[in-house]
Every structure is written in structure tokens, then in C-alpha cells.
Amino acid sequence: SASRASSMILPLHTRDLSGSPPDSPPAMFTRSACLAAVAASAAAFQPTLRSGAPAKVNQRATCAVSMSAQSNVKVAAAGLAALPLIIGGADAANALTSKDINNLTYEEVKGTGIANRCPEVESNGEDIVLQQNTKYKITDLCIEPKSFQIETEVQKKRGESRREFVDTKLVTRATYSLAGVEGPLFYDKDGSLTFQEKEGLDYAATTVQLPGGERVPFFFTIKELVAKATAPKGISPGTEFGGTFTVPSYRSGLFLDPKGRGATTGYDMAQALPAFEADGNEGQAELFKENNKVFQVTDGSMEFAVNKVDGQTGEFSGVFVSEQLSDTDMGSKAPKKVLIKGIVYGKVSTASGDEGY
């Protein structure tokens, strides 16, 4: 937790995003007031914890958008218009700007959960105007989930059941946000404004718990995201990006299960050969899945909508909806659909040509 806080916060609080020392906070927003606000808000945005204690969540800040249980992300994208109204209703004290975070030291951030928070644009300014023949980049892209839902069978009245996305309890600590993500931003041949994810802290191993007690691990990520938007003049409130990304395997090829089996190392099997002859039907398929470890790569999709921009600094913030698959335990289990909703923040600037992408 501490090392993650260091990697996500230290580069920010040492200097302003522009490279100059941070400005002094206004008189109405002193350092003590800032600390009081962020300390209170850090707990307010955490999902339900493993202990089962009542969630300390600001109800107006939760990402509880109304959505059909069977909807996929393409259908859920229609609900993006409602998300800013729900998440954006948070009190001003609960929202942190990049300037607020930059003014905090490591000791002020350590152990508070602020390292897991994404900044937001304080108020709408001028639109971010982009030129067709100029290369841009998005830096400091931060994605903070507010809600994790898993698709599962839900029992209804009269013995009926149907698949629905249900709320979950967060089992891992506050290390599930993605930060420092960046990549080129350019106009494609078809005129679409396109963002390609290239590098940064673009993954987070996360585990949630279903109401029945089952725990679902998954690899929250946006690796190799290619998101497009129809924005001929630039980024403004209402601009929506959408695209697909790659979800790597939750385990690497060197991982060994409790019986010493792995994909590239370890035992080939944990059962004696006669065990394979005991059952010539269903048992063989189950044993094969347990023994034949595979590195599975799946696809995910994401939509995010911008609701606040600042043309002078290039900052924008908004909300996102993402859908991906959970861990398959290296091929032995069927994956579950994971629906993630939350806030997104980023900064647009002109590419220097030295980025390496």
C-alpha cells in the first residue's frame, strides 16, 4: 500500500504538472482545511470492505446508475448521460483537484487512501481545442472505480432465476485504481478522435466477494485500449470515447497451483495414471482443465464520457463504464462478467516527439 502510494503520489506532490512549484493555496482553502476534507473524503469513496461493516459512502457520490441487468457495455453507454448527474452530485469537499493533491506531502498522503483517488476538474472552463494535423497525447490518465458488479444467477419468486449484475464487497485494499496512464491522441483517417493506451500503471489485481460468500478475482485493466470519439473540434462536456482493450491472464506462466502444477513449470499432473481411467466421461474433462494450465487473454470494452474540461490546463474529468471477464484460474473455471463504474481524469497536451510511442 505504501509503495503504491509512493509511486502514484510522489511524482505529483513534488512539483506542479506544468513543472513549476505549486501555487500557494487560497486563504479560504488552507492546508489544514485541505487535510480535513481529503481525510473525510478518502473513506467516503471506498467500496464495501471485507469486514462487512456498513459502507461509509456518500450516497450522492456513488455510481449507482440505473441499468438493465442483461445490458452489455454498448447498451450501458446510453446511461453515461446519467452518470455525471449521479457522481457529480458529490459535495465539493469530497472532490479533489490535481492542485489539492500536489500540495500534499507523502506523510500527509500515507495511510489515508488518497493515493487511490483520482483528481477531478473543479469547474468547467474553455473547451480543449484540437487541430487535425497536430499530434497530441493524454497523460496522467486516472481511472477510479466506484462500483464493482458481477453477473450471476439470482433466485426470484416461484423458483425462477435469471442472470443479473449484483453488487459486491471489495476484498482487496485501496489499490484498485489505475494511474499515470498515457498514450497518443490523434485524428484517425475516418476523422475520429482516437486515444491509444501505451504505458502507465494500467492494471490492478482485484478481488470482490458476492453476497453468497464466493470470491471473484479479476485483473482490472485497460491495456492496449483503443478508444474513439466523434469530436471534430476537440474535447468538450458531452464528448464520449468508446473502445476495446486486452485483459491478460490473472496468473503468469510461472505460477504454481497448490499441487505444484503450472503452465511453463511444475508438474504435468497431480493424479496417478490410473485415476484417468477411473471415469471415461465428465471426470476426464475436469481433470484435463485442472492439469492443462493456459495463459488466457480476453477482451474488454469501455465507454467514458467527459463532463468537465479546462482548456487552459488541458484537464478533463468524467465517468466511465467498463465490462470485462474475471479470472479463469488458468483455464479451469468459467469466467464471470464484471461491470465496473467510476470516474476518469486525464490531461491533454501537445506531443513532443520524444515519448517513444
GROMACS .gro file of C-alpha atoms in nm:
model
  357
    1SER     CA    1   0.000   0.000   0.000
    2ALA     CA    2   0.278   0.238   0.096
    3SER     CA    3   0.484   0.159  -0.212
    4ARG     CA    4   0.180   0.206  -0.434
    5ALA     CA    5   0.107   0.538  -0.264
    6SER     CA    6   0.464   0.644  -0.328
    7SER     CA    7   0.453   0.554  -0.697
    8MET     CA    8   0.123   0.729  -0.757
    9ILE     CA    9   0.166   1.042  -0.542
   10LEU     CA   10   0.533   1.128  -0.507
   11PRO     CA   11   0.576   1.249  -0.868
   12LEU     CA   12   0.276   1.475  -0.826
   13HIS     CA   13   0.332   1.649  -0.497
   14THR     CA   14   0.695   1.736  -0.565
   15ARG     CA   15   0.607   1.975  -0.841
   16ASP     CA   16   0.314   2.117  -1.032
   17LEU     CA   17   0.200   1.941  -1.351
   18SER     CA   18   0.341   2.228  -1.554
   19GLY     CA   19   0.686   2.184  -1.398
   20SER     CA   20   0.675   2.496  -1.180
   21PRO     CA   21   0.643   2.497  -0.797
   22PRO     CA   22   0.282   2.463  -0.682
   23ASP     CA   23   0.099   2.785  -0.612
   24SER     CA   24   0.007   2.871  -0.257
   25PRO     CA   25  -0.345   2.760  -0.171
   26PRO     CA   26  -0.604   3.034  -0.140
   27ALA     CA   27  -0.675   3.174   0.202
   28MET     CA   28  -1.020   3.014   0.206
   29PHE     CA   29  -0.863   2.670   0.142
   30THR     CA   30  -0.573   2.634   0.386
   31ARG     CA   31  -0.361   2.323   0.426
   32SER     CA   32  -0.547   2.223   0.744
   33ALA     CA   33  -0.881   2.258   0.566
   34CYS     CA   34  -0.748   2.054   0.275
   35LEU     CA   35  -0.631   1.775   0.505
   36ALA     CA   36  -0.963   1.767   0.686
   37ALA     CA   37  -1.151   1.750   0.358
   38VAL     CA   38  -0.943   1.480   0.196
   39ALA     CA   39  -0.927   1.268   0.511
   40ALA     CA   40  -1.304   1.269   0.532
   41SER     CA   41  -1.350   1.204   0.163
   42ALA     CA   42  -1.097   0.920   0.146
   43ALA     CA   43  -1.326   0.695   0.347
   44ALA     CA   44  -1.637   0.823   0.176
   45PHE     CA   45  -1.548   0.677  -0.162
   46GLN     CA   46  -1.430   0.330  -0.058
   47PRO     CA   47  -1.644   0.032  -0.169
   48THR     CA   48  -1.778  -0.207   0.094
   49LEU     CA   49  -1.488  -0.359   0.282
   50ARG     CA   50  -1.406  -0.719   0.370
   51SER     CA   51  -1.515  -0.678   0.734
   52GLY     CA   52  -1.877  -0.630   0.626
   53ALA     CA   53  -1.903  -0.303   0.816
   54PRO     CA   54  -2.154  -0.051   0.682
   55ALA     CA   55  -2.001   0.131   0.388
   56LYS     CA   56  -1.907   0.490   0.456
   57VAL     CA   57  -2.026   0.606   0.118
   58ASN     CA   58  -2.166   0.939   0.015
   59GLN     CA   59  -2.490   0.826  -0.147
   60ARG     CA   60  -2.490   1.109  -0.396
   61ALA     CA   61  -2.135   1.019  -0.497
   62THR     CA   62  -2.192   0.651  -0.563
   63CYS     CA   63  -2.203   0.527  -0.917
   64ALA     CA   64  -2.546   0.362  -0.892
   65VAL     CA   65  -2.669   0.431  -1.240
   66SER     CA   66  -2.990   0.257  -1.341
   67MET     CA   67  -2.904  -0.017  -1.588
   68SER     CA   68  -3.067  -0.331  -1.723
   69ALA     CA   69  -2.924  -0.649  -1.576
   70GLN     CA   70  -2.867  -0.805  -1.915
   71SER     CA   71  -2.712  -0.494  -2.068
   72ASN     CA   72  -2.363  -0.508  -2.209
   73VAL     CA   73  -2.133  -0.207  -2.226
   74LYS     CA   74  -2.270  -0.090  -2.559
   75VAL     CA   75  -2.615  -0.066  -2.408
   76ALA     CA   76  -2.477   0.069  -2.081
   77ALA     CA   77  -2.314   0.352  -2.273
   78ALA     CA   78  -2.659   0.501  -2.312
   79GLY     CA   79  -2.656   0.551  -1.935
   80LEU     CA   80  -2.341   0.761  -1.945
   81ALA     CA   81  -2.555   1.070  -1.972
   82ALA     CA   82  -2.698   0.993  -1.627
   83LEU     CA   83  -2.367   0.912  -1.462
   84PRO     CA   84  -2.243   1.273  -1.435
   85LEU     CA   85  -2.561   1.365  -1.252
   86ILE     CA   86  -2.511   1.085  -1.001
   87ILE     CA   87  -2.137   1.102  -0.940
   88GLY     CA   88  -2.114   1.476  -0.998
   89GLY     CA   89  -2.358   1.536  -0.713
   90ALA     CA   90  -2.084   1.484  -0.457
   91ASP     CA   91  -2.010   1.769  -0.218
   92ALA     CA   92  -1.728   1.998  -0.319
   93ALA     CA   93  -1.533   1.882  -0.014
   94ASN     CA   94  -1.534   1.525  -0.144
   95ALA     CA   95  -1.380   1.612  -0.481
   96LEU     CA   96  -1.004   1.656  -0.509
   97THR     CA   97  -0.836   1.861  -0.779
   98SER     CA   98  -0.485   1.796  -0.907
   99LYS     CA   99  -0.372   2.111  -0.727
  100ASP     CA  100  -0.507   1.982  -0.396
  101ILE     CA  101  -0.313   1.656  -0.434
  102ASN     CA  102   0.006   1.834  -0.544
  103ASN     CA  103   0.003   2.042  -0.225
  104LEU     CA  104   0.013   1.731  -0.005
  105THR     CA  105   0.334   1.567   0.112
  106TYR     CA  106   0.398   1.194   0.126
  107GLU     CA  107   0.340   1.184   0.502
  108GLU     CA  108   0.006   1.359   0.457
  109VAL     CA  109  -0.099   1.104   0.198
  110LYS     CA  110   0.036   0.789   0.364
  111GLY     CA  111  -0.233   0.567   0.513
  112THR     CA  112  -0.526   0.790   0.416
  113GLY     CA  113  -0.639   0.622   0.092
  114ILE     CA  114  -0.585   0.941  -0.106
  115ALA     CA  115  -0.326   0.761  -0.321
  116ASN     CA  116  -0.614   0.557  -0.462
  117ARG     CA  117  -0.815   0.867  -0.552
  118CYS     CA  118  -0.837   1.036  -0.891
  119PRO     CA  119  -0.848   1.417  -0.917
  120GLU     CA  120  -1.138   1.595  -1.083
  121VAL     CA  121  -1.172   1.922  -1.270
  122GLU     CA  122  -1.318   2.177  -1.031
  123SER     CA  123  -1.537   2.366  -1.277
  124ASN     CA  124  -1.598   2.390  -1.648
  125GLY     CA  125  -1.373   2.621  -1.844
  126GLU     CA  126  -1.295   2.658  -2.210
  127ASP     CA  127  -1.313   2.354  -2.438
  128ILE     CA  128  -0.993   2.171  -2.528
  129VAL     CA  129  -0.949   2.269  -2.892
  130LEU     CA  130  -0.753   2.025  -3.110
  131GLN     CA  131  -0.611   2.068  -3.459
  132GLN     CA  132  -0.649   1.794  -3.718
  133ASN     CA  133  -0.281   1.791  -3.826
  134THR     CA  134  -0.126   1.818  -3.480
  135LYS     CA  135  -0.016   1.524  -3.264
  136TYR     CA  136  -0.136   1.521  -2.905
  137LYS     CA  137  -0.112   1.292  -2.605
  138ILE     CA  138  -0.314   1.215  -2.294
  139THR     CA  139  -0.109   1.193  -1.976
  140ASP     CA  140  -0.188   1.134  -1.609
  141LEU     CA  141  -0.496   0.935  -1.709
  142CYS     CA  142  -0.651   0.812  -1.385
  143ILE     CA  143  -0.940   0.566  -1.357
  144GLU     CA  144  -1.104   0.517  -1.018
  145PRO     CA  145  -1.380   0.257  -0.981
  146LYS     CA  146  -1.675   0.342  -0.758
  147SER     CA  147  -1.870   0.022  -0.808
  148PHE     CA  148  -1.794  -0.342  -0.888
  149GLN     CA  149  -2.076  -0.569  -1.005
  150ILE     CA  150  -2.066  -0.937  -1.104
  151GLU     CA  151  -2.314  -1.111  -1.333
  152THR     CA  152  -2.456  -1.417  -1.156
  153GLU     CA  153  -2.770  -1.628  -1.122
  154VAL     CA  154  -3.025  -1.460  -0.893
  155GLN     CA  155  -3.316  -1.655  -0.749
  156LYS     CA  156  -3.654  -1.489  -0.795
  157LYS     CA  157  -4.001  -1.573  -0.670
  158ARG     CA  158  -4.169  -1.902  -0.764
  159GLY     CA  159  -3.836  -2.075  -0.812
  160GLU     CA  160  -3.740  -1.865  -1.112
  161SER     CA  161  -3.385  -1.745  -1.165
  162ARG     CA  162  -3.218  -1.506  -1.405
  163ARG     CA  163  -2.876  -1.359  -1.459
  164GLU     CA  164  -2.822  -1.013  -1.313
  165PHE     CA  165  -2.536  -0.786  -1.216
  166VAL     CA  166  -2.522  -0.779  -0.836
  167ASP     CA  167  -2.327  -0.551  -0.603
  168THR     CA  168  -2.018  -0.693  -0.437
  169LYS     CA  169  -1.790  -0.639  -0.140
  170LEU     CA  170  -1.432  -0.529  -0.204
  171VAL     CA  171  -1.184  -0.777  -0.054
  172THR     CA  172  -0.856  -0.614  -0.158
  173ARG     CA  173  -0.735  -0.290  -0.007
  174ALA     CA  174  -0.749   0.052  -0.169
  175THR     CA  175  -0.511  -0.038  -0.454
  176TYR     CA  176  -0.759  -0.084  -0.737
  177SER     CA  177  -0.732   0.248  -0.924
  178LEU     CA  178  -0.527   0.293  -1.242
  179ALA     CA  179  -0.299   0.597  -1.265
  180GLY     CA  180  -0.023   0.752  -1.470
  181VAL     CA  181  -0.164   0.601  -1.790
  182GLU     CA  182  -0.074   0.778  -2.113
  183GLY     CA  183  -0.077   0.741  -2.489
  184PRO     CA  184  -0.114   0.930  -2.818
  185LEU     CA  185  -0.428   1.124  -2.907
  186PHE     CA  186  -0.484   1.187  -3.276
  187TYR     CA  187  -0.743   1.211  -3.551
  188ASP     CA  188  -0.781   0.887  -3.746
  189LYS     CA  189  -0.826   0.865  -4.122
  190ASP     CA  190  -1.201   0.849  -4.077
  191GLY     CA  191  -1.197   1.172  -3.874
  192SER     CA  192  -1.248   1.005  -3.536
  193LEU     CA  193  -1.056   1.137  -3.238
  194THR     CA  194  -0.860   0.831  -3.120
  195PHE     CA  195  -0.674   0.755  -2.798
  196GLN     CA  196  -0.435   0.458  -2.773
  197GLU     CA  197  -0.318   0.340  -2.431
  198LYS     CA  198   0.057   0.276  -2.430
  199GLU     CA  199   0.203   0.281  -2.079
  200GLY     CA  200   0.149   0.354  -1.712
  201LEU     CA  201   0.002   0.176  -1.411
  202ASP     CA  202  -0.265   0.018  -1.631
  203TYR     CA  203  -0.359  -0.290  -1.428
  204ALA     CA  204  -0.470  -0.378  -1.076
  205ALA     CA  205  -0.531  -0.727  -0.938
  206THR     CA  206  -0.865  -0.701  -0.759
  207THR     CA  207  -1.091  -0.942  -0.570
  208VAL     CA  208  -1.456  -0.890  -0.477
  209GLN     CA  209  -1.699  -1.104  -0.282
  210LEU     CA  210  -2.052  -1.195  -0.390
  211PRO     CA  211  -2.344  -1.184  -0.141
  212GLY     CA  212  -2.326  -1.564  -0.103
  213GLY     CA  213  -1.960  -1.551   0.001
  214GLU     CA  214  -1.798  -1.655  -0.329
  215ARG     CA  215  -1.489  -1.452  -0.408
  216VAL     CA  216  -1.419  -1.343  -0.765
  217PRO     CA  217  -1.066  -1.233  -0.858
  218PHE     CA  218  -1.009  -1.036  -1.177
  219PHE     CA  219  -0.745  -0.827  -1.349
  220PHE     CA  220  -0.885  -0.472  -1.368
  221THR     CA  221  -0.707  -0.316  -1.664
  222ILE     CA  222  -0.730  -0.107  -1.981
  223LYS     CA  223  -0.422  -0.250  -2.154
  224GLU     CA  224  -0.400  -0.164  -2.525
  225LEU     CA  225  -0.720   0.039  -2.508
  226VAL     CA  226  -0.818   0.200  -2.838
  227ALA     CA  227  -1.099   0.445  -2.772
  228LYS     CA  228  -1.259   0.663  -3.037
  229ALA     CA  229  -1.483   0.968  -3.020
  230THR     CA  230  -1.667   1.181  -3.272
  231ALA     CA  231  -1.523   1.518  -3.176
  232PRO     CA  232  -1.420   1.722  -3.482
  233LYS     CA  233  -1.315   2.028  -3.283
  234GLY     CA  234  -1.173   1.878  -2.963
  235ILE     CA  235  -1.286   1.768  -2.618
  236SER     CA  236  -1.580   1.936  -2.451
  237PRO     CA  237  -1.850   1.841  -2.197
  238GLY     CA  238  -2.051   1.558  -2.350
  239THR     CA  239  -1.765   1.409  -2.553
  240GLU     CA  240  -1.778   1.028  -2.531
  241PHE     CA  241  -1.498   0.781  -2.600
  242GLY     CA  242  -1.552   0.410  -2.653
  243GLY     CA  243  -1.340   0.112  -2.748
  244THR     CA  244  -1.194  -0.225  -2.655
  245PHE     CA  245  -0.892  -0.336  -2.455
  246THR     CA  246  -0.700  -0.654  -2.372
  247VAL     CA  247  -0.728  -0.840  -2.041
  248PRO     CA  248  -0.418  -1.054  -1.970
  249SER     CA  249  -0.432  -1.370  -1.762
  250TYR     CA  250  -0.465  -1.316  -1.388
  251ARG     CA  251  -0.175  -1.560  -1.333
  252SER     CA  252   0.156  -1.580  -1.519
  253GLY     CA  253   0.301  -1.893  -1.674
  254LEU     CA  254   0.535  -1.943  -1.376
  255PHE     CA  255   0.250  -1.963  -1.125
  256LEU     CA  256   0.214  -2.300  -0.948
  257ASP     CA  257  -0.116  -2.417  -0.803
  258PRO     CA  258  -0.132  -2.586  -0.458
  259LYS     CA  259  -0.048  -2.921  -0.622
  260GLY     CA  260   0.258  -2.788  -0.800
  261ARG     CA  261   0.108  -2.769  -1.149
  262GLY     CA  262   0.191  -2.479  -1.380
  263ALA     CA  263   0.185  -2.365  -1.741
  264THR     CA  264   0.559  -2.346  -1.810
  265THR     CA  265   0.698  -2.517  -1.500
  266GLY     CA  266   0.592  -2.760  -1.230
  267TYR     CA  267   0.423  -3.098  -1.258
  268ASP     CA  268   0.220  -3.203  -1.560
  269MET     CA  269  -0.042  -3.368  -1.340
  270ALA     CA  270  -0.114  -3.431  -0.975
  271GLN     CA  271  -0.308  -3.758  -1.020
  272ALA     CA  272  -0.172  -4.103  -1.082
  273LEU     CA  273  -0.228  -4.250  -1.428
  274PRO     CA  274  -0.497  -4.499  -1.306
  275ALA     CA  275  -0.706  -4.201  -1.197
  276PHE     CA  276  -0.750  -4.104  -1.560
  277GLU     CA  277  -0.902  -4.444  -1.635
  278ALA     CA  278  -1.150  -4.445  -1.347
  279ASP     CA  279  -1.401  -4.223  -1.525
  280GLY     CA  280  -1.418  -4.210  -1.902
  281ASN     CA  281  -1.664  -3.920  -1.927
  282GLU     CA  282  -1.713  -3.598  -1.727
  283GLY     CA  283  -1.432  -3.655  -1.481
  284GLN     CA  284  -1.176  -3.662  -1.760
  285ALA     CA  285  -1.271  -3.315  -1.883
  286GLU     CA  286  -1.246  -3.173  -1.532
  287LEU     CA  287  -0.905  -3.330  -1.473
  288PHE     CA  288  -0.784  -3.204  -1.809
  289LYS     CA  289  -0.879  -2.845  -1.724
  290GLU     CA  290  -0.702  -2.865  -1.389
  291ASN     CA  291  -0.386  -3.012  -1.539
  292ASN     CA  292  -0.369  -2.818  -1.864
  293LYS     CA  293  -0.278  -2.469  -1.743
  294VAL     CA  294  -0.320  -2.196  -2.007
  295PHE     CA  295  -0.242  -1.826  -2.026
  296GLN     CA  296  -0.577  -1.687  -2.138
  297VAL     CA  297  -0.611  -1.340  -2.286
  298THR     CA  298  -0.963  -1.200  -2.318
  299ASP     CA  299  -1.119  -0.876  -2.444
  300GLY     CA  300  -1.297  -0.600  -2.258
  301SER     CA  301  -1.480  -0.285  -2.360
  302MET     CA  302  -1.503   0.060  -2.208
  303GLU     CA  303  -1.700   0.381  -2.255
  304PHE     CA  304  -1.624   0.709  -2.081
  305ALA     CA  305  -1.792   1.046  -2.106
  306VAL     CA  306  -1.637   1.385  -2.033
  307ASN     CA  307  -1.840   1.621  -1.814
  308LYS     CA  308  -1.583   1.887  -1.716
  309VAL     CA  309  -1.292   2.038  -1.908
  310ASP     CA  310  -1.038   2.314  -1.861
  311GLY     CA  311  -0.891   2.434  -2.190
  312GLN     CA  312  -0.613   2.633  -2.020
  313THR     CA  313  -0.462   2.337  -1.837
  314GLY     CA  314  -0.582   2.065  -2.077
  315GLU     CA  315  -0.750   1.874  -1.794
  316PHE     CA  316  -1.074   1.683  -1.827
  317SER     CA  317  -1.276   1.458  -1.599
  318GLY     CA  318  -1.583   1.243  -1.637
  319VAL     CA  319  -1.731   0.900  -1.575
  320PHE     CA  320  -1.676   0.554  -1.722
  321VAL     CA  321  -1.841   0.214  -1.761
  322SER     CA  322  -1.624  -0.092  -1.826
  323GLU     CA  323  -1.702  -0.458  -1.883
  324GLN     CA  324  -1.456  -0.747  -1.877
  325LEU     CA  325  -1.419  -1.110  -1.769
  326SER     CA  326  -1.293  -1.240  -1.437
  327ASP     CA  327  -1.010  -1.484  -1.372
  328THR     CA  328  -1.041  -1.838  -1.511
  329ASP     CA  329  -0.781  -1.993  -1.276
  330MET     CA  330  -0.564  -2.062  -1.581
  331GLY     CA  331  -0.842  -2.229  -1.776
  332SER     CA  332  -1.001  -2.449  -1.509
  333LYS     CA  333  -1.301  -2.225  -1.429
  334ALA     CA  334  -1.562  -2.042  -1.632
  335PRO     CA  335  -1.514  -1.663  -1.615
  336LYS     CA  336  -1.780  -1.423  -1.490
  337LYS     CA  337  -1.874  -1.087  -1.636
  338VAL     CA  338  -1.752  -0.790  -1.434
  339LEU     CA  339  -1.918  -0.447  -1.466
  340ILE     CA  340  -1.713  -0.156  -1.331
  341LYS     CA  341  -1.829   0.204  -1.299
  342GLY     CA  342  -1.649   0.512  -1.170
  343ILE     CA  343  -1.470   0.836  -1.258
  344VAL     CA  344  -1.192   0.919  -1.502
  345TYR     CA  345  -0.941   1.206  -1.522
  346GLY     CA  346  -0.676   1.299  -1.777
  347LYS     CA  347  -0.469   1.579  -1.924
  348VAL     CA  348  -0.425   1.663  -2.293
  349SER     CA  349  -0.104   1.823  -2.420
  350THR     CA  350   0.091   1.851  -2.743
  351ALA     CA  351   0.320   1.557  -2.816
  352SER     CA  352   0.692   1.643  -2.810
  353GLY     CA  353   0.803   1.351  -3.025
  354ASP     CA  354   1.023   1.201  -2.752
  355GLU     CA  355   0.751   0.988  -2.596
  356GLY     CA  356   0.860   0.664  -2.761
  357TYR     CA  357   0.516   0.580  -2.900
   0.00000   0.00000   0.00000
